[in-house]
Coordinates of C-alpha atoms in Angstrom, one line a residue:
X561 CA 3.1 -37.5 -34.9
X562 CA 4.2 -35.2 -32.5
X563 CA 1.8 -34.4 -28.8
X564 CA 1.3 -31.2 -28.3
X565 CA 2.1 -30.2 -24.3
X566 CA -0.2 -29.7 -22.0
X567 CA -0.7 -26.1 -20.5
X568 CA 0.5 -27.7 -17.0
X569 CA 4.0 -29.2 -18.8
X570 CA 6.4 -27.6 -20.4
X571 CA 7.5 -27.8 -24.3
X572 CA 10.5 -30.1 -24.8
X573 CA 13.8 -28.2 -27.0
X574 CA 14.3 -30.7 -30.6
X575 CA 16.6 -32.6 -30.4
X576 CA 20.4 -31.2 -31.9
X577 CA 22.4 -33.7 -33.7
X578 CA 26.0 -33.2 -33.1
X579 CA 28.8 -33.2 -35.4
X580 CA 31.6 -36.0 -34.6
X581 CA 34.4 -34.1 -33.6
X582 CA 37.8 -33.3 -36.0
X583 CA 40.1 -35.6 -33.6
X584 CA 37.4 -38.5 -33.8
X585 CA 37.3 -38.5 -38.0
X586 CA 41.3 -38.2 -38.0
X587 CA 41.4 -41.2 -35.3
X588 CA 39.6 -43.0 -37.7
X589 CA 41.1 -41.8 -40.8
X590 CA 44.2 -43.4 -39.4
X591 CA 43.0 -47.0 -38.6
X592 CA 44.8 -49.7 -40.2
X593 CA 43.2 -50.8 -43.5
X594 CA 43.6 -53.7 -45.8
X595 CA 43.8 -54.0 -49.8
X596 CA 40.0 -53.3 -50.3
X597 CA 40.0 -49.9 -47.8
X598 CA 38.5 -52.0 -45.1
X599 CA 39.5 -50.9 -41.5
X600 CA 41.1 -54.3 -40.1
X601 CA 40.7 -54.9 -36.4
X602 CA 43.2 -55.5 -34.2
X603 CA 44.6 -58.1 -32.4
X604 CA 42.0 -59.1 -29.8
X605 CA 42.3 -60.9 -26.7
X606 CA 45.0 -64.5 -27.9
X607 CA 42.7 -67.8 -27.9
X608 CA 42.8 -69.2 -25.2
X609 CA 43.4 -66.6 -22.8
X610 CA 40.6 -66.1 -20.1
X611 CA 38.2 -63.6 -20.2
X612 CA 39.8 -61.0 -17.2
X613 CA 36.4 -59.6 -16.4
X614 CA 34.1 -62.7 -16.8
X615 CA 36.7 -64.7 -14.1
X616 CA 36.3 -61.4 -11.8
X617 CA 32.7 -61.3 -11.8
X618 CA 32.8 -65.1 -11.2
X619 CA 35.4 -64.6 -8.0
X620 CA 33.3 -61.6 -6.6
X621 CA 30.3 -63.9 -6.5
X622 CA 31.2 -67.1 -5.5
X623 CA 33.4 -65.3 -2.5
X624 CA 30.0 -62.8 -1.9
X625 CA 27.6 -66.2 -2.1
X626 CA 30.5 -67.9 0.5
X627 CA 30.2 -64.8 2.2
X628 CA 26.2 -64.5 2.5
X629 CA 26.2 -68.8 3.3
X630 CA 28.1 -68.4 6.0
X631 CA 27.8 -65.1 8.2
X632 CA 25.8 -64.2 11.4
X633 CA 25.8 -60.6 10.8
X634 CA 24.0 -58.5 8.0
X635 CA 26.8 -55.9 6.7
X636 CA 30.2 -57.2 5.5
X637 CA 31.4 -55.1 2.5
X638 CA 30.6 -51.3 2.2
X639 CA 31.5 -51.0 -1.2
X640 CA 32.3 -52.7 -4.4
X641 CA 31.4 -55.5 -6.6
X642 CA 31.2 -58.1 -3.7
X643 CA 29.3 -56.0 -1.6
X644 CA 26.7 -55.9 -4.6
X645 CA 26.7 -59.9 -5.0
X646 CA 27.1 -60.3 -1.3
X647 CA 23.8 -57.9 -0.7
X648 CA 22.2 -60.3 -3.9
X649 CA 22.7 -62.9 -2.0
X650 CA 20.9 -62.1 1.5
X651 CA 17.9 -60.6 0.3
X652 CA 17.4 -62.3 -4.0
X653 CA 17.8 -65.7 -3.7
X654 CA 15.8 -66.7 -6.4
X655 CA 18.3 -64.2 -8.5
X656 CA 21.3 -65.5 -6.7
X657 CA 20.8 -68.9 -7.9
X658 CA 20.0 -67.7 -11.1
X659 CA 23.3 -66.0 -11.5
X660 CA 24.7 -69.6 -10.1
X661 CA 23.5 -71.3 -12.8
X662 CA 25.0 -69.1 -14.9
X663 CA 28.2 -68.0 -13.9
X664 CA 30.0 -71.3 -12.4
X665 CA 30.8 -73.8 -15.3
X666 CA 28.3 -76.8 -16.4
X667 CA 31.1 -79.8 -16.3
X668 CA 33.2 -80.3 -13.6
X669 CA 36.4 -81.6 -13.8
X670 CA 36.2 -85.1 -11.5
X671 CA 39.2 -87.8 -12.0
X672 CA 38.0 -91.3 -12.1
X673 CA 39.8 -93.6 -10.5
X674 CA 40.4 -96.8 -12.6
X675 CA 37.7 -98.9 -12.2
X676 CA 37.6 -102.5 -13.9
X677 CA 34.9 -102.4 -15.9
X678 CA 31.9 -105.1 -15.2
X679 CA 30.2 -106.8 -18.1
X680 CA 27.5 -108.4 -17.3
X681 CA 26.0 -111.3 -19.5
X682 CA 22.1 -112.5 -19.3
X683 CA 21.6 -115.9 -21.3
X684 CA 18.4 -115.5 -21.7
X685 CA 15.6 -112.4 -22.1
X686 CA 14.1 -113.9 -18.3
X687 CA 17.7 -113.2 -16.8
X688 CA 17.5 -110.1 -18.0
X689 CA 14.2 -108.9 -17.0
X690 CA 14.9 -111.1 -13.7
X691 CA 17.3 -108.7 -13.6
X692 CA 14.9 -105.5 -13.7
X693 CA 12.5 -106.5 -11.5
X694 CA 15.1 -107.4 -8.5
X695 CA 16.3 -103.4 -9.3
X696 CA 12.7 -102.7 -9.0
X697 CA 13.1 -100.4 -12.7
X698 CA 9.7 -99.5 -13.4
X699 CA 8.4 -100.6 -16.3
X700 CA 7.8 -97.7 -18.3
X701 CA 11.4 -97.5 -18.1
X702 CA 12.1 -101.3 -20.0
X703 CA 13.0 -101.8 -23.2
X704 CA 10.0 -102.7 -25.9
X705 CA 11.0 -106.6 -25.9
X706 CA 11.1 -107.0 -22.8
X707 CA 7.8 -105.0 -22.0
X708 CA 6.5 -107.3 -24.4
X709 CA 7.6 -110.4 -22.6
X710 CA 6.7 -109.0 -18.7
X711 CA 3.2 -109.0 -20.9
X712 CA 3.2 -112.3 -21.9
X713 CA 4.4 -113.7 -18.4
X714 CA 1.5 -111.4 -16.5
X715 CA -1.2 -113.2 -18.9
X716 CA 0.2 -116.6 -18.4
X717 CA 0.3 -115.9 -14.9
X718 CA -3.9 -114.8 -14.8
X719 CA -4.7 -118.3 -16.7
X720 CA -2.9 -120.1 -13.8
X721 CA -4.8 -118.1 -11.8
X722 CA -7.9 -117.9 -13.6
X723 CA -7.7 -121.9 -14.2
X724 CA -6.9 -122.8 -10.2
X725 CA -10.1 -120.2 -9.4
X726 CA -12.3 -122.6 -11.4
X727 CA -11.0 -125.5 -10.3
X728 CA -11.4 -124.0 -6.9
X729 CA -14.4 -123.0 -7.8
X730 CA -15.6 -127.0 -9.2
X731 CA -14.1 -128.3 -5.9
X732 CA -16.2 -126.7 -3.4
X733 CA -19.2 -127.4 -6.1
X734 CA -18.2 -131.1 -6.0
X735 CA -17.5 -130.8 -1.8
X736 CA -21.1 -129.1 -1.1
X737 CA -22.6 -132.0 -3.7
X738 CA -21.5 -134.7 -2.0
X739 CA -22.0 -133.1 1.6
X740 CA -26.1 -132.9 0.0
X741 CA -25.8 -136.2 -1.0
X742 CA -24.9 -137.8 2.4

């Protein structure tokens, strides 16, 4: 359904589709084809060769962010990609951080020093339980077997405390009774 123009609007002329120029058709006809007649692509970028555009964008972005972080004046670039990134880094920190997360590599190339591995062996579950307590690891992160052992220990401590409390109460009552008898 075509929307009719109002009195204040001018009517748009209908779109005219242009035919392909003859030189483009000739170029398509001259492209290399395989045995089935389909157009074969070019070689493309060889494996292992980095994409030049991505590398240029990364370099410009990193340089602009470095300058934005170190500068005291507002204008340092006049034009170009670095100028755009510099302006974004100064005005829109949220966009800068989002772009940084996408452009910078996720894995860092870190050289590890040769450290001898320390193998710690625990004799019993109780030893391991004590180590978790010493390191103040939250109980929610403990393996299920340690949590069960910890709950058993807590129940034993509660039973001992309850027994000690009952004995204290009985002892106090007997002391009160002895004092009353005198």
